[in-house]
PDB file of C-alpha atoms and ligand atoms in Angstrom:
ATOM      1  CA  MET A 180      27.151  -2.495 -27.696  1.00  0.00           C
ATOM      2  CA  SER A 181      29.539  -5.209 -26.679  1.00  0.00           C
ATOM      3  CA  SER A 182      28.450  -6.795 -23.495  1.00  0.00           C
ATOM      4  CA  THR A 183      28.769 -10.183 -21.846  1.00  0.00           C
ATOM      5  CA  SER A 184      25.821  -9.502 -19.566  1.00  0.00           C
ATOM      6  CA  PHE A 185      22.770 -11.703 -19.790  1.00  0.00           C
ATOM      7  CA  ASP A 186      19.782 -10.265 -21.635  1.00  0.00           C
ATOM      8  CA  ALA A 187      16.573 -11.848 -20.359  1.00  0.00           C
ATOM      9  CA  THR A 188      14.548 -10.244 -23.157  1.00  0.00           C
ATOM     10  CA  ASP A 189      16.624 -12.027 -25.801  1.00  0.00           C
ATOM     11  CA  SER A 190      14.586 -15.193 -26.359  1.00  0.00           C
ATOM     12  CA  ALA A 191      17.454 -16.879 -28.204  1.00  0.00           C
ATOM     13  CA  ALA A 192      19.568 -16.484 -25.081  1.00  0.00           C
ATOM     14  CA  THR A 193      16.922 -17.826 -22.694  1.00  0.00           C
ATOM     15  CA  SER A 194      15.210 -20.642 -24.618  1.00  0.00           C
ATOM     16  CA  ILE A 195      16.384 -24.225 -24.731  1.00  0.00           C
ATOM     17  CA  ASP A 196      17.243 -25.997 -27.975  1.00  0.00           C
ATOM     18  CA  ASP A 197      13.997 -27.886 -28.652  1.00  0.00           C
ATOM     19  CA  GLU A 198      15.671 -29.993 -31.314  1.00  0.00           C
ATOM     20  CA  ASP A 199      17.945 -31.421 -28.663  1.00  0.00           C
ATOM     21  CA  LEU A 200      16.001 -34.333 -27.140  1.00  0.00           C
ATOM     22  CA  ALA A 201      18.285 -34.448 -24.100  1.00  0.00           C
ATOM     23  CA  GLN A 202      17.491 -30.787 -23.328  1.00  0.00           C
ATOM     24  CA  LEU A 203      13.749 -31.377 -23.790  1.00  0.00           C
ATOM     25  CA  GLU A 204      13.868 -34.379 -21.468  1.00  0.00           C
ATOM     26  CA  ALA A 205      15.874 -32.427 -18.866  1.00  0.00           C
ATOM     27  CA  ALA A 206      13.374 -29.539 -19.017  1.00  0.00           C
ATOM     28  CA  ARG A 207      10.440 -31.952 -18.557  1.00  0.00           C
ATOM     29  CA  ARG A 208      12.141 -33.455 -15.502  1.00  0.00           C
ATOM     30  CA  LEU A 209      12.724 -29.986 -14.039  1.00  0.00           C
ATOM     31  CA  VAL A 210       9.044 -29.035 -14.565  1.00  0.00           C
ATOM     32  CA  ILE A 211       8.060 -31.955 -12.298  1.00  0.00           C
ATOM     33  CA  GLN A 212      10.843 -31.246  -9.800  1.00  0.00           C
ATOM     34  CA  TYR A 213       9.962 -27.557  -9.469  1.00  0.00           C
ATOM     35  CA  LEU A 214       6.233 -28.265  -9.265  1.00  0.00           C
ATOM     36  CA  ASN A 215       7.057 -30.546  -6.319  1.00  0.00           C
ATOM     37  CA  GLU A 216       9.198 -27.814  -4.767  1.00  0.00           C
ATOM     38  CA  ALA A 217       6.399 -25.277  -5.215  1.00  0.00           C
ATOM     39  CA  LEU A 218       3.932 -27.731  -3.652  1.00  0.00           C
ATOM     40  CA  ALA A 219       6.185 -28.209  -0.593  1.00  0.00           C
ATOM     41  CA  THR A 220       6.535 -24.425  -0.173  1.00  0.00           C
ATOM     42  CA  GLU A 221       2.787 -23.808  -0.544  1.00  0.00           C
ATOM     43  CA  ARG A 222       1.944 -26.534   1.986  1.00  0.00           C
ATOM     44  CA  ALA A 223       4.463 -25.139   4.472  1.00  0.00           C
ATOM     45  CA  LEU A 224       3.088 -21.649   3.914  1.00  0.00           C
ATOM     46  CA  VAL A 225      -0.458 -22.780   4.774  1.00  0.00           C
ATOM     47  CA  THR A 226       0.852 -23.780   8.237  1.00  0.00           C
ATOM     48  CA  THR A 227       2.899 -20.589   8.639  1.00  0.00           C
ATOM     49  CA  LEU A 228       0.055 -18.297   7.518  1.00  0.00           C
ATOM     50  CA  ARG A 229      -2.354 -19.979   9.952  1.00  0.00           C
ATOM     51  CA  ALA A 230       0.134 -19.406  12.797  1.00  0.00           C
ATOM     52  CA  HIS A 231       0.653 -15.774  11.761  1.00  0.00           C
ATOM     53  CA  ILE A 232      -3.105 -15.102  11.422  1.00  0.00           C
ATOM     54  CA  GLY A 233      -3.489 -16.585  14.923  1.00  0.00           C
ATOM     55  CA  MET A 234      -1.267 -13.866  16.389  1.00  0.00           C
ATOM     56  CA  THR A 235      -2.459 -10.940  14.244  1.00  0.00           C
ATOM     57  CA  PRO A 236      -5.158  -8.550  15.536  1.00  0.00           C
ATOM     58  CA  VAL A 237      -7.945  -7.424  13.185  1.00  0.00           C
ATOM     59  CA  SER A 238      -6.275  -5.123  10.641  1.00  0.00           C
ATOM     60  CA  GLU A 239      -5.638  -4.667   6.944  1.00  0.00           C
ATOM     61  CA  TYR A 240      -2.539  -6.824   7.426  1.00  0.00           C
ATOM     62  CA  ARG A 241      -4.659  -9.711   8.709  1.00  0.00           C
ATOM     63  CA  THR A 242      -7.140  -9.334   5.830  1.00  0.00           C
ATOM     64  CA  VAL A 243      -4.201  -9.684   3.421  1.00  0.00           C
ATOM     65  CA  LEU A 244      -2.935 -12.783   5.285  1.00  0.00           C
ATOM     66  CA  GLU A 245      -6.402 -14.384   5.244  1.00  0.00           C
ATOM     67  CA  ARG A 246      -6.830 -13.716   1.527  1.00  0.00           C
ATOM     68  CA  HIS A 247      -3.454 -15.269   0.792  1.00  0.00           C
ATOM     69  CA  LEU A 248      -4.186 -18.311   2.988  1.00  0.00           C
ATOM     70  CA  GLY A 249      -7.166 -19.056   0.710  1.00  0.00           C
ATOM     71  CA  GLU A 250      -5.024 -18.486  -2.408  1.00  0.00           C
ATOM     72  CA  THR A 251      -2.225 -20.671  -1.026  1.00  0.00           C
ATOM     73  CA  GLN A 252      -4.612 -23.551  -0.306  1.00  0.00           C
ATOM     74  CA  GLU A 253      -6.006 -23.287  -3.834  1.00  0.00           C
ATOM     75  CA  GLN A 254      -2.501 -23.118  -5.334  1.00  0.00           C
ATOM     76  CA  SER A 255      -1.507 -26.224  -3.391  1.00  0.00           C
ATOM     77  CA  ASN A 256      -4.567 -28.130  -4.698  1.00  0.00           C
ATOM     78  CA  ALA A 257      -3.978 -26.923  -8.283  1.00  0.00           C
ATOM     79  CA  ILE A 258      -0.341 -28.102  -8.267  1.00  0.00           C
ATOM     80  CA  GLU A 259      -1.354 -31.471  -6.857  1.00  0.00           C
ATOM     81  CA  ARG A 260      -3.961 -31.850  -9.623  1.00  0.00           C
ATOM     82  CA  ARG A 261      -1.462 -30.833 -12.316  1.00  0.00           C
ATOM     83  CA  LEU A 262       1.176 -33.277 -11.044  1.00  0.00           C
ATOM     84  CA  GLY A 263      -1.508 -35.982 -11.214  1.00  0.00           C
ATOM     85  CA  GLU A 264      -2.362 -35.015 -14.820  1.00  0.00           C
ATOM     86  CA  LEU A 265       1.331 -35.143 -15.718  1.00  0.00           C
ATOM     87  CA  GLY A 266       1.430 -38.653 -14.310  1.00  0.00           C
ATOM     88  CA  ALA A 267       3.825 -37.546 -11.570  1.00  0.00           C
ATOM     89  CA  GLY A 268       1.432 -37.523  -8.639  1.00  0.00           C
ATOM     90  CA  GLY A 269       2.903 -40.638  -7.082  1.00  0.00           C
ATOM     91  CA  SER A 270       6.071 -41.305  -9.044  1.00  0.00           C
ATOM     92  CA  LEU A 271       8.240 -38.686  -7.385  1.00  0.00           C
ATOM     93  CA  LEU A 272       6.971 -39.621  -3.969  1.00  0.00           C
ATOM     94  CA  ALA A 273       8.083 -43.157  -4.804  1.00  0.00           C
ATOM     95  CA  THR A 274      11.571 -42.028  -5.836  1.00  0.00           C
ATOM     96  CA  GLY A 275      11.872 -39.976  -2.677  1.00  0.00           C
ATOM     97  CA  THR A 276      12.440 -36.586  -4.319  1.00  0.00           C
ATOM     98  CA  GLY A 277       8.941 -35.260  -3.714  1.00  0.00           C
ATOM     99  CA  PHE A 278       8.882 -36.833  -0.289  1.00  0.00           C
ATOM    100  CA  ALA A 279      12.184 -35.175   0.673  1.00  0.00           C
ATOM    101  CA  GLN A 280      10.986 -31.821  -0.680  1.00  0.00           C
ATOM    102  CA  THR A 281       7.742 -32.137   1.268  1.00  0.00           C
ATOM    103  CA  LEU A 282       9.683 -32.960   4.417  1.00  0.00           C
ATOM    104  CA  VAL A 283      11.838 -29.887   3.878  1.00  0.00           C
ATOM    105  CA  GLY A 284       8.722 -27.763   3.513  1.00  0.00           C
ATOM    106  CA  GLN A 285       6.999 -29.237   6.526  1.00  0.00           C
ATOM    107  CA  GLY A 286      10.160 -29.045   8.606  1.00  0.00           C
ATOM    108  CA  LEU A 287      10.394 -25.365   7.716  1.00  0.00           C
ATOM    109  CA  ALA A 288       6.815 -24.766   8.796  1.00  0.00           C
ATOM    110  CA  LEU A 289       7.149 -26.790  11.999  1.00  0.00           C
ATOM    111  CA  SER A 290      10.369 -25.132  13.033  1.00  0.00           C
ATOM    112  CA  LYS A 291       9.149 -21.644  12.135  1.00  0.00           C
ATOM    113  CA  GLY A 292       5.739 -21.754  13.831  1.00  0.00           C
ATOM    114  CA  PRO A 293       6.895 -21.915  17.473  1.00  0.00           C
ATOM    115  CA  VAL A 294       9.903 -19.676  16.790  1.00  0.00           C
ATOM    116  CA  ASP A 295       7.580 -17.054  15.352  1.00  0.00           C
ATOM    117  CA  LEU A 296       5.594 -17.144  18.597  1.00  0.00           C
ATOM    118  CA  LEU A 297       8.636 -16.716  20.833  1.00  0.00           C
ATOM    119  CA  ARG A 298      10.786 -14.112  19.156  1.00  0.00           C
ATOM    120  CA  GLY A 299      10.385 -10.362  19.120  1.00  0.00           C
ATOM    121  CA  LYS A 300       9.878  -8.084  22.078  1.00  0.00           C
ATOM    122  CA  SER A 301       6.443  -6.662  21.456  1.00  0.00           C
ATOM    123  CA  GLY A 302       3.466  -7.978  19.567  1.00  0.00           C
ATOM    124  CA  GLU A 303       4.053  -5.235  17.007  1.00  0.00           C
ATOM    125  CA  GLU A 304       7.629  -6.343  16.466  1.00  0.00           C
ATOM    126  CA  LYS A 305       6.517  -9.964  15.994  1.00  0.00           C
ATOM    127  CA  LEU A 306       4.087  -8.871  13.292  1.00  0.00           C
ATOM    128  CA  LEU A 307       6.830  -6.916  11.522  1.00  0.00           C
ATOM    129  CA  LYS A 308       9.163  -9.921  11.629  1.00  0.00           C
ATOM    130  CA  ASN A 309       6.392 -12.175  10.316  1.00  0.00           C
ATOM    131  CA  ALA A 310       5.790  -9.777   7.419  1.00  0.00           C
ATOM    132  CA  LYS A 311       9.518  -9.725   6.578  1.00  0.00           C
ATOM    133  CA  ASP A 312       9.591 -13.555   6.544  1.00  0.00           C
ATOM    134  CA  GLU A 313       6.486 -13.624   4.352  1.00  0.00           C
ATOM    135  CA  CYS A 314       8.240 -11.292   1.877  1.00  0.00           C
ATOM    136  CA  ALA A 315      11.164 -13.737   1.662  1.00  0.00           C
ATOM    137  CA  THR A 316       8.802 -16.678   1.048  1.00  0.00           C
ATOM    138  CA  GLU A 317       6.877 -14.782  -1.638  1.00  0.00           C
ATOM    139  CA  ALA A 318      10.116 -13.810  -3.416  1.00  0.00           C
ATOM    140  CA  LEU A 319      11.208 -17.477  -3.404  1.00  0.00           C
ATOM    141  CA  GLU A 320       7.830 -18.564  -4.778  1.00  0.00           C
ATOM    142  CA  ILE A 321       7.938 -15.925  -7.526  1.00  0.00           C
ATOM    143  CA  ALA A 322      11.367 -17.189  -8.626  1.00  0.00           C
ATOM    144  CA  THR A 323      10.203 -20.833  -8.590  1.00  0.00           C
ATOM    145  CA  TYR A 324       7.101 -20.036 -10.670  1.00  0.00           C
ATOM    146  CA  GLU A 325       9.175 -17.949 -13.083  1.00  0.00           C
ATOM    147  CA  ALA A 326      11.438 -20.982 -13.630  1.00  0.00           C
ATOM    148  CA  ILE A 327       8.401 -23.271 -14.079  1.00  0.00           C
ATOM    149  CA  GLU A 328       6.883 -20.815 -16.596  1.00  0.00           C
ATOM    150  CA  ALA A 329      10.084 -20.784 -18.664  1.00  0.00           C
ATOM    151  CA  LEU A 330      10.475 -24.575 -18.517  1.00  0.00           C
ATOM    152  CA  ALA A 331       6.826 -25.277 -19.365  1.00  0.00           C
ATOM    153  CA  ARG A 332       6.988 -22.834 -22.295  1.00  0.00           C
ATOM    154  CA  ALA A 333      10.130 -24.575 -23.561  1.00  0.00           C
ATOM    155  CA  VAL A 334       8.476 -28.008 -23.588  1.00  0.00           C
ATOM    156  CA  GLY A 335       5.156 -26.693 -24.970  1.00  0.00           C
ATOM    157  CA  ASP A 336       3.181 -27.457 -21.776  1.00  0.00           C
ATOM    158  CA  SER A 337       0.760 -24.523 -21.935  1.00  0.00           C
ATOM    159  CA  LYS A 338      -1.412 -25.740 -19.047  1.00  0.00           C
ATOM    160  CA  THR A 339       1.498 -25.782 -16.575  1.00  0.00           C
ATOM    161  CA  GLU A 340       2.734 -22.469 -17.978  1.00  0.00           C
ATOM    162  CA  ALA A 341      -0.688 -20.860 -17.337  1.00  0.00           C
ATOM    163  CA  LEU A 342      -0.801 -22.311 -13.804  1.00  0.00           C
ATOM    164  CA  ALA A 343       2.669 -20.959 -12.988  1.00  0.00           C
ATOM    165  CA  ARG A 344       1.800 -17.530 -14.410  1.00  0.00           C
ATOM    166  CA  ARG A 345      -1.449 -17.340 -12.406  1.00  0.00           C
ATOM    167  CA  HIS A 346       0.320 -18.348  -9.185  1.00  0.00           C
ATOM    168  CA  ARG A 347       3.222 -15.957  -9.821  1.00  0.00           C
ATOM    169  CA  GLU A 348       0.776 -13.072 -10.299  1.00  0.00           C
ATOM    170  CA  GLU A 349      -0.915 -13.900  -6.981  1.00  0.00           C
ATOM    171  CA  GLU A 350       2.477 -14.003  -5.212  1.00  0.00           C
ATOM    172  CA  GLU A 351       3.478 -10.694  -6.794  1.00  0.00           C
ATOM    173  CA  ARG A 352       0.272  -9.074  -5.559  1.00  0.00           C
ATOM    174  CA  MET A 353       0.916 -10.520  -2.068  1.00  0.00           C
ATOM    175  CA  LEU A 354       4.528  -9.296  -2.044  1.00  0.00           C
ATOM    176  CA  GLY A 355       3.346  -5.842  -3.165  1.00  0.00           C
ATOM    177  CA  ASP A 356       0.690  -5.704  -0.404  1.00  0.00           C
ATOM    178  CA  LEU A 357       3.219  -6.836   2.228  1.00  0.00           C
ATOM    179  CA  ARG A 358       5.768  -4.241   1.143  1.00  0.00           C
ATOM    180  CA  ARG A 359       3.073  -1.556   1.273  1.00  0.00           C
ATOM    181  CA  LEU A 360       2.204  -2.630   4.847  1.00  0.00           C
ATOM    182  CA  ILE A 361       5.777  -2.894   6.158  1.00  0.00           C
ATOM    183  CA  PRO A 362       6.194   0.866   6.833  1.00  0.00           C
ATOM    184  CA  ILE A 363       2.915   0.793   8.824  1.00  0.00           C
ATOM    185  CA  LEU A 364       4.011  -2.283  10.820  1.00  0.00           C
ATOM    186  CA  THR A 365       7.394  -0.598  11.376  1.00  0.00           C
ATOM    187  CA  ARG A 366       5.743   2.573  12.676  1.00  0.00           C
ATOM    188  CA  ASP A 367       3.681   0.482  15.125  1.00  0.00           C
ATOM    189  CA  ALA A 368       6.804  -1.376  16.321  1.00  0.00           C
ATOM    190  CA  VAL A 369       8.596   1.949  16.918  1.00  0.00           C
ATOM    191  CA  ARG A 370       5.616   3.352  18.846  1.00  0.00           C
ATOM    192  CA  ALA A 371       5.466   0.246  21.077  1.00  0.00           C
ATOM    193  CA  LEU A 372       9.216   0.416  21.705  1.00  0.00           C
ATOM    194  CA  ALA A 373       9.115   4.156  22.484  1.00  0.00           C
ATOM    195  CA  ALA A 374       6.108   3.823  24.802  1.00  0.00           C
ATOM    196  CA  GLY A 375       7.803   0.930  26.597  1.00  0.00           C
ATOM    197  CA  HIS A 376       4.657  -1.141  26.270  1.00  0.00           C
ATOM    198  CA  SER A 377       2.693  -2.862  23.593  1.00  0.00           C
ATOM    199  CA  THR A 378      -0.626  -1.523  22.378  1.00  0.00           C
ATOM    200  CA  TYR A 379      -1.034  -4.781  20.516  1.00  0.00           C
ATOM    201  CA  ASP A 380      -4.605  -5.974  20.982  1.00  0.00           C
ATOM    202  CA  ALA A 381      -4.143  -9.660  21.867  1.00  0.00           C
ATOM    203  CA  GLY A 382      -7.910  -9.957  22.336  1.00  0.00           C
ATOM    204  CA  SER A 383      -8.586  -9.424  18.638  1.00  0.00           C
ATOM    205  CA  THR A 384      -6.021 -11.850  17.222  1.00  0.00           C
ATOM    206  CA  GLY A 385      -7.149 -14.753  15.057  1.00  0.00           C
ATOM    207  CA  ALA A 386      -6.359 -17.175  17.912  1.00  0.00           C
ATOM    208  CA  ALA A 387      -8.450 -15.194  20.413  1.00  0.00           C
ATOM    209  CA  GLU A 388     -11.362 -15.163  17.969  1.00  0.00           C
ATOM    210  CA  VAL A 389     -11.170 -18.924  17.441  1.00  0.00           C
ATOM    211  CA  LEU A 390     -11.154 -19.369  21.232  1.00  0.00           C
ATOM    212  CA  ARG A 391     -14.173 -17.072  21.633  1.00  0.00           C
ATOM    213  CA  ARG A 392     -16.092 -18.943  18.939  1.00  0.00           C
ATOM    214  CA  ALA A 393     -15.258 -22.304  20.587  1.00  0.00           C
ATOM    215  CA  ARG A 394     -16.429 -20.973  23.976  1.00  0.00           C
ATOM    216  CA  ALA A 395     -19.663 -19.667  22.442  1.00  0.00           C
ATOM    217  CA  ILE A 396     -20.346 -23.056  20.841  1.00  0.00           C
ATOM    218  CA  ALA A 397     -19.586 -24.846  24.147  1.00  0.00           C
ATOM    219  CA  THR A 398     -21.928 -22.512  26.055  1.00  0.00           C
ATOM    220  CA  ASP A 399     -24.621 -23.057  23.453  1.00  0.00           C
ATOM    221  CA  VAL A 400     -24.261 -26.856  23.688  1.00  0.00           C
ATOM    222  CA  THR A 401     -24.361 -26.713  27.528  1.00  0.00           C
ATOM    223  CA  ARG A 402     -27.526 -24.567  27.461  1.00  0.00           C
ATOM    224  CA  ARG A 403     -29.232 -27.089  25.209  1.00  0.00           C
TER     225      ARG A 403
HETATM  226 FE1  FE2 B 185       1.881 -19.286  -3.072  1.00  0.00          FE
END
């Protein structure tokens, strides 16, 4: 079959020339660059997930968000450790690349948090919009880890390759769970819109629970 299309299963078409030192060096640089990008995204996602959990009532959706918050924090720590082992923990920050990437990530999280709280008409619609945004972030992360996997394999860095594969699998599971929940969140948004009012239980959101716990602790301290 004559075709000019790209065949991802053809390893000759996708691998770098490991006898070309310039290509090897470029791939090594990209491993560090993409690990820094992944770190910035994971850190930003920790902030976003916390904000989303804060506005999500007790539900399967919130359980999924809470699980992924734990995974995201662990992923962030693992990337930081790996960058340290690769001797790039501080070097990229010094050159400004990592710092700029981190700023991009944090800026994203800072700008998204309050916007997420304001937009949408009903609580249900906000949750649906959050889930759609989370899908976009997961897809971006999957692509970044896929690139890191390919680069790490090319330079023979099996530890980074295993890290990227593990993280990608966690993101794929998260994306799958989110996509499974989107029809349910959509149904709830339609019901709220049709009823003209929200049935969204603000009293059982993550933020309300944190507030209740803080009040209980304060009452306890006052009693003592
Ligand atoms: Fe992640």
